[in-house]
Amino acid sequence: MSTLLLLTSALQPSAEVLPGLALLGHQVKILPAEGSALLEAPDADLLLVDGRQDLAGARDLCRLIRTTGTDVPVLLVVTEGGLAVVNHDWGMDDVVLHTCGPAELEARIKLAVGRLAAARDAADPEAHVIRSGEVVVDDATYTAKVGGRTLDLTFKEFELLKFLAQHPGRVFSRQQLLQEVWGYDYFGGTRTVDVHVRRLRAKLGPENETLIGTVRNVGYRFVLPSKEAAAEADAATVAERDQQDA
């Protein structure tokens, strides 16, 4: 699940601008299609620029976004008529028709976000390493360790641990985990998640099985050790205080 910013001047919900988006599980925030909106825009994994009604304005906005120095992918939403006039120098990473289906839209989002992640990994050799407490997940070598001990995981067990460790403390429903780890083309039931969590806990061992916490009637989360959780909370408090003082 990604965080998306939709820049649009239409007084419509995101489902009206891009209907396929309503069928996906991404978090969508809407901002006016103006350069000033970028000044206080929250962090996002991808920007969507609505060019259905004002293609020239959308072109200028895409170019402006690139002058800010951000490397976040930009997808330009156009009508079929607009598709005929878009050009590579507009500054967007990809173009998508407003009528595209959820499968195509999801593929374009994943490809754009994935290209950015790959570029950042190439620039930072440690970017592919996830550290949460004593758990270390190396996305490049597909290895996972806990307390220095290498875990013998299947591919899906590795992907499940990696995803949870990337979002410590955050609760995910079984359906969300199915979508993120198994993908939208998986037709199995949510029981699959329970089975993999049980196997993952067994491989973590009795002393570490509580790292995968169960939230009753909701789903699962990665539980940070108490000391690390306290340190992260303190860091968040300091960051918030700094923002208020700025």
XYZ file of N, CA, C and O in Angstrom, residues 14-23 50-52 76-83 95-106 108:
136
model
N -11.495 11.384 -5.470
C -10.500 10.751 -6.337
C -11.113 9.696 -7.238
O -10.649 9.470 -8.354
N -12.195 9.048 -6.782
C -12.835 8.008 -7.580
C -13.452 8.565 -8.852
O -13.631 7.843 -9.838
N -13.789 9.856 -8.847
C -14.346 10.469 -10.044
C -13.231 10.872 -11.019
O -13.417 10.841 -12.226
N -12.094 11.262 -10.481
C -10.964 11.638 -11.335
C -10.354 10.407 -11.981
O -10.051 10.394 -13.174
N -10.186 9.361 -11.189
C -9.553 8.123 -11.653
C -10.314 6.952 -11.024
O -9.921 6.449 -9.968
N -11.403 6.503 -11.645
C -12.270 5.483 -11.030
C -11.541 4.224 -10.579
O -11.879 3.643 -9.547
N -10.537 3.791 -11.325
C -9.808 2.581 -10.954
C -9.124 2.689 -9.611
O -8.864 1.680 -8.942
N -8.842 3.908 -9.161
C -8.139 4.123 -7.898
C -8.986 3.693 -6.704
O -8.453 3.278 -5.677
N -10.303 3.801 -6.837
C -11.197 3.459 -5.730
C -11.162 1.971 -5.400
O -11.541 1.575 -4.291
N -10.725 1.144 -6.333
C -10.699 -0.296 -6.133
C -9.362 -0.795 -5.604
O -9.188 -1.994 -5.398
N -3.806 15.642 -12.359
C -5.026 15.567 -13.158
C -4.920 16.509 -14.356
O -4.939 17.732 -14.213
N -4.807 15.933 -15.549
C -4.720 16.736 -16.762
C -5.916 16.559 -17.674
O -5.825 16.842 -18.870
N -7.017 16.104 -17.132
C -8.188 15.814 -17.966
C -8.797 17.071 -18.570
O -9.199 17.085 -19.740
N 0.808 11.398 -14.951
C -0.120 12.375 -15.517
C -1.389 11.663 -15.974
O -1.332 10.717 -16.762
N -2.538 12.122 -15.476
C -3.831 11.539 -15.823
C -4.428 12.341 -16.971
O -4.621 13.559 -16.851
N -4.718 11.690 -18.079
C -5.211 12.393 -19.268
C -6.403 11.653 -19.872
O -6.682 10.500 -19.555
N -7.104 12.368 -20.743
C -8.139 11.746 -21.558
C -7.481 11.142 -22.795
O -6.283 11.361 -23.043
N -8.254 10.447 -23.599
C -7.675 9.841 -24.798
C -7.201 10.903 -25.778
O -6.198 10.732 -26.473
N -7.909 12.041 -25.819
C -7.474 13.137 -26.687
C -6.162 13.731 -26.220
O -5.292 14.079 -27.033
N -5.994 13.850 -24.910
C -4.757 14.399 -24.374
C -3.579 13.482 -24.593
O -2.433 13.941 -24.690
N -3.848 12.184 -24.693
C -2.781 11.210 -24.880
C -2.015 11.460 -26.182
O -0.829 11.145 -26.282
N 2.207 8.217 -18.172
C 0.894 8.761 -18.501
C -0.137 7.651 -18.345
O 0.118 6.500 -18.709
N -1.287 8.002 -17.793
C -2.335 7.010 -17.606
C -3.681 7.610 -18.007
O -3.966 8.773 -17.712
N -4.472 6.847 -18.736
C -5.809 7.287 -19.105
C -6.719 7.275 -17.885
O -6.634 6.369 -17.049
N -7.600 8.262 -17.789
C -8.478 8.337 -16.622
C -9.462 7.169 -16.573
O -10.029 6.883 -15.523
N -9.627 6.479 -17.685
C -10.548 5.347 -17.741
C -9.856 3.999 -17.521
O -10.509 2.956 -17.630
N -8.581 4.001 -17.220
C -7.857 2.730 -17.098
C -8.389 1.919 -15.918
O -8.875 2.464 -14.921
N -8.307 0.611 -16.028
C -8.797 -0.274 -14.987
C -7.844 -0.365 -13.820
O -6.684 0.057 -13.901
N -8.303 -0.938 -12.715
C -7.468 -1.019 -11.510
C -6.203 -1.848 -11.702
O -5.167 -1.529 -11.124
N -6.258 -2.908 -12.509
C -5.071 -3.751 -12.702
C -3.968 -2.977 -13.412
O -2.789 -3.031 -13.017
N -4.337 -2.247 -14.480
C -3.337 -1.456 -15.206
C -2.788 -0.344 -14.315
O -1.573 -0.103 -14.278
N -3.671 0.325 -13.583
C -3.236 1.416 -12.719
C -2.289 0.919 -11.634
O -1.259 1.536 -11.351
N -2.626 -0.231 -11.028
C -1.767 -0.797 -9.992
C -0.399 -1.143 -10.558
O 0.633 -0.907 -9.914
N 1.133 0.268 -13.115
C 1.886 1.496 -13.393
C 2.423 2.122 -12.103
O 3.543 2.631 -12.060
